[in-house]
Amino acid sequence: DLLITLESATTTVVISGAVAKPAKIAFDKPTTVFQAIMEAGGANAYGNLKSVRLIRMVNGVQHSQVLDLTPTLKGEAVRPFYVRDGDVIYVPQSLF
């Protein structure tokens, strides 16, 4: 007999900072950073999508990078940046 087990590749991401609903959210399909923020209710009135920080562990080392999501918000064609399991997305507050 052949037994086939299907595992769901769930990606769990923490979204915090200036978003409507900061949360730990699980996704069961490929999801972009922008889509993940929208799942958290989007940036709140003070959220700065020009300097979203993505924190990711790679081989036990924490990496951090800043993403400008304003072109996506404007509907411009940009290369999507997908989340990975364990990512932390932080939306900072605008300084003004």
Coordinates of N, CA and C in Angstrom, one line a residue:
D1 N 0.8 -1.2 0.0 CA 0.0 0.0 0.0 C 0.9 1.3 0.0
L2 N 0.4 2.2 -0.7 CA 1.1 3.5 -0.8 C 0.3 4.5 0.0
L3 N 1.0 5.2 1.0 CA 0.3 6.2 1.8 C 0.9 7.6 1.4
I4 N 0.0 8.5 1.0 CA 0.4 9.8 0.6 C -0.1 10.8 1.7
T5 N 0.8 11.6 2.3 CA 0.4 12.6 3.2 C 0.6 14.0 2.7
L6 N -0.4 14.8 2.7 CA -0.3 16.1 2.2 C -0.2 17.1 3.4
E7 N 0.9 17.8 3.4 CA 1.1 18.8 4.5 C 0.9 20.2 3.9
S8 N 0.2 21.0 4.7 CA 0.0 22.4 4.2 C 1.2 23.2 4.6
A9 N 1.7 23.9 3.7 CA 2.9 24.8 4.0 C 2.4 26.1 4.5
T10 N 2.1 26.2 5.8 CA 1.6 27.4 6.4 C 2.8 28.3 6.7
T11 N 2.6 29.6 6.4 CA 3.6 30.6 6.7 C 3.0 31.5 7.8
T12 N 3.7 31.6 8.9 CA 3.2 32.5 10.0 C 4.0 33.7 10.1
V13 N 3.4 34.9 10.1 CA 4.1 36.1 10.1 C 3.5 37.0 11.2
V14 N 4.4 37.8 11.9 CA 4.0 38.8 12.9 C 4.0 40.1 12.2
I15 N 2.8 40.8 12.3 CA 2.7 42.2 11.8 C 2.4 43.1 12.9
S16 N 3.3 44.1 13.1 CA 3.2 45.0 14.2 C 3.5 46.4 13.8
G17 N 3.3 47.3 14.8 CA 3.6 48.7 14.6 C 2.3 49.4 14.2
A18 N 2.3 50.4 13.3 CA 1.2 51.3 13.0 C 0.3 50.6 12.0
V19 N -0.3 49.5 12.4 CA -1.3 48.9 11.6 C -2.6 48.8 12.4
A20 N -3.8 48.6 11.7 CA -5.1 48.6 12.3 C -5.2 47.5 13.3
K21 N -4.7 46.3 13.0 CA -4.9 45.1 13.9 C -3.5 44.3 13.9
P22 N -2.6 44.8 14.8 CA -1.3 44.0 14.9 C -1.7 42.6 15.3
A23 N -1.0 41.6 14.7 CA -1.3 40.2 14.9 C -0.3 39.3 14.4
K24 N -0.4 38.0 14.8 CA 0.4 36.9 14.2 C -0.6 36.2 13.3
I25 N -0.3 36.2 12.0 CA -1.3 35.7 11.0 C -0.6 34.6 10.2
A26 N -1.4 33.5 10.0 CA -0.9 32.3 9.2 C -1.5 32.4 7.8
F27 N -0.7 32.2 6.8 CA -1.1 32.2 5.4 C -0.9 30.8 4.9
D28 N -1.8 30.4 4.0 CA -1.6 29.0 3.4 C -1.3 29.1 1.9
K29 N -1.0 30.3 1.5 CA -0.6 30.4 0.1 C 0.4 31.6 0.0
P30 N 1.2 31.7 -1.1 CA 2.2 32.7 -1.2 C 1.6 34.1 -1.0
T31 N 2.2 34.9 -0.1 CA 1.7 36.2 0.3 C 2.8 37.2 0.2
T32 N 2.5 38.4 -0.3 CA 3.4 39.5 -0.3 C 3.4 40.2 1.0
V33 N 4.5 41.0 1.2 CA 4.5 41.9 2.4 C 3.3 42.8 2.4
F34 N 3.0 43.4 1.3 CA 1.9 44.3 1.2 C 0.6 43.6 1.6
Q35 N 0.3 42.4 1.0 CA -0.9 41.6 1.3 C -0.9 41.3 2.8
A36 N 0.2 41.0 3.4 CA 0.2 40.6 4.8 C -0.2 41.8 5.7
I37 N 0.3 43.0 5.3 CA -0.1 44.2 6.0 C -1.6 44.5 5.8
M38 N -2.1 44.3 4.6 CA -3.6 44.5 4.4 C -4.4 43.5 5.3
E39 N -3.9 42.2 5.5 CA -4.6 41.3 6.3 C -4.6 41.8 7.8
A40 N -3.7 42.6 8.2 CA -3.7 43.2 9.5 C -4.5 44.5 9.5
G41 N -5.3 44.7 8.5 CA -6.2 45.9 8.5 C -5.5 47.1 7.8
G42 N -4.3 46.9 7.3 CA -3.6 48.0 6.6 C -3.0 48.9 7.6
A43 N -2.2 49.9 7.1 CA -1.5 50.8 7.9 C -2.6 51.7 8.6
N44 N -2.4 52.1 9.8 CA -3.4 53.0 10.4 C -3.1 54.5 9.9
A45 N -3.8 55.5 10.5 CA -3.6 56.8 10.0 C -2.2 57.4 10.2
Y46 N -1.4 56.7 11.1 CA 0.0 57.2 11.3 C 1.0 56.3 10.6
G47 N 0.6 55.2 10.0 CA 1.5 54.3 9.4 C 2.3 54.8 8.2
N48 N 3.6 54.5 8.2 CA 4.4 55.0 7.1 C 4.8 53.8 6.2
L49 N 4.2 53.6 5.1 CA 4.5 52.5 4.2 C 5.7 52.7 3.3
K50 N 6.3 53.9 3.5 CA 7.5 54.2 2.8 C 8.8 53.5 3.4
S51 N 8.7 53.2 4.7 CA 9.8 52.5 5.3 C 9.4 51.4 6.2
V52 N 8.8 50.4 5.6 CA 8.3 49.2 6.3 C 9.6 48.3 6.6
R53 N 9.7 47.9 7.8 CA 10.9 47.0 8.2 C 10.5 45.6 8.2
L54 N 11.2 44.8 7.4 CA 11.1 43.3 7.4 C 12.2 42.7 8.1
I55 N 11.9 41.9 9.1 CA 12.9 41.2 9.9 C 12.8 39.7 9.7
R56 N 13.9 39.1 9.2 CA 13.9 37.7 8.8 C 15.1 37.0 9.3
M57 N 14.9 35.8 9.8 CA 16.0 34.9 10.3 C 16.5 34.1 9.1
V58 N 17.8 34.1 8.8 CA 18.3 33.3 7.7 C 19.5 32.6 8.3
N59 N 19.4 31.3 8.3 CA 20.5 30.4 8.9 C 20.9 30.9 10.3
G60 N 19.9 31.2 11.1 CA 20.2 31.6 12.5 C 20.7 33.0 12.7
V61 N 20.7 33.8 11.6 CA 21.2 35.2 11.7 C 20.0 36.1 11.3
Q62 N 19.8 37.1 12.2 CA 18.7 38.0 11.9 C 19.1 39.1 10.9
H63 N 18.3 39.2 9.9 CA 18.5 40.2 8.8 C 17.3 41.2 8.9
S64 N 17.6 42.4 8.6 CA 16.6 43.4 8.6 C 16.7 44.3 7.3
Q65 N 15.6 44.6 6.7 CA 15.6 45.5 5.5 C 14.4 46.3 5.5
V66 N 14.6 47.5 4.9 CA 13.5 48.5 4.8 C 12.9 48.4 3.4
L67 N 11.6 48.3 3.3 CA 10.9 48.3 2.0 C 10.0 49.5 1.9
D68 N 10.0 50.1 0.7 CA 9.1 51.2 0.3 C 7.9 50.6 -0.4
L69 N 6.7 50.5 0.3 CA 5.5 49.9 -0.4 C 4.6 51.0 -1.0
T70 N 5.0 52.2 -1.0 CA 4.2 53.3 -1.7 C 3.9 53.0 -3.1
P71 N 4.9 52.5 -3.9 CA 4.6 52.3 -5.4 C 3.5 51.2 -5.5
T72 N 3.5 50.2 -4.6 CA 2.4 49.2 -4.7 C 1.1 49.8 -4.4
L73 N 1.1 50.7 -3.4 CA -0.2 51.4 -3.0 C -0.7 52.2 -4.1
K74 N 0.2 52.8 -4.9 CA -0.2 53.6 -6.1 C -0.6 52.8 -7.3
G75 N -0.4 51.5 -7.2 CA -0.8 50.6 -8.3 C 0.3 50.5 -9.4
E76 N 1.5 50.9 -9.0 CA 2.6 50.8 -10.0 C 3.1 49.3 -10.1
A77 N 3.6 49.0 -11.2 CA 4.1 47.6 -11.4 C 5.4 47.5 -10.7
V78 N 5.4 46.6 -9.7 CA 6.7 46.4 -8.9 C 6.9 44.9 -8.7
R79 N 8.1 44.5 -8.5 CA 8.4 43.1 -8.2 C 7.9 42.8 -6.8
P80 N 7.0 41.8 -6.7 CA 6.5 41.5 -5.3 C 7.5 40.9 -4.4
F81 N 7.4 41.2 -3.1 CA 8.3 40.7 -2.1 C 7.5 39.8 -1.2
Y82 N 7.8 38.5 -1.2 CA 7.0 37.5 -0.5 C 7.5 37.3 0.9
V83 N 6.5 37.0 1.8 CA 6.9 36.7 3.2 C 7.3 35.3 3.3
R84 N 8.1 35.0 4.3 CA 8.5 33.6 4.7 C 8.1 33.3 6.1
D85 N 8.0 32.1 6.4 CA 7.6 31.7 7.8 C 8.6 32.3 8.8
G86 N 8.0 32.9 9.8 CA 8.8 33.5 10.9 C 9.1 35.0 10.7
D87 N 8.7 35.5 9.6 CA 9.0 36.9 9.3 C 8.3 37.8 10.3
V88 N 8.9 39.0 10.6 CA 8.3 40.0 11.4 C 8.2 41.3 10.5
I89 N 7.0 41.8 10.4 CA 6.8 43.0 9.5 C 6.5 44.2 10.5
Y90 N 7.2 45.2 10.5 CA 7.0 46.4 11.4 C 6.7 47.6 10.5
V91 N 5.5 48.2 10.7 CA 5.1 49.4 10.0 C 5.4 50.6 11.0
P92 N 6.4 51.5 10.7 CA 6.7 52.6 11.6 C 5.6 53.7 11.5
Q93 N 5.6 54.6 12.5 CA 4.8 55.7 12.4 C 5.5 56.8 11.6
S94 N 4.7 57.6 10.9 CA 5.2 58.7 10.2 C 5.8 59.7 11.2
L95 N 6.8 60.5 10.8 CA 7.4 61.4 11.7 C 6.6 62.8 11.7
F96 N 5.6 62.9 10.9 CA 4.9 64.2 10.8 C 3.4 63.9 11.0

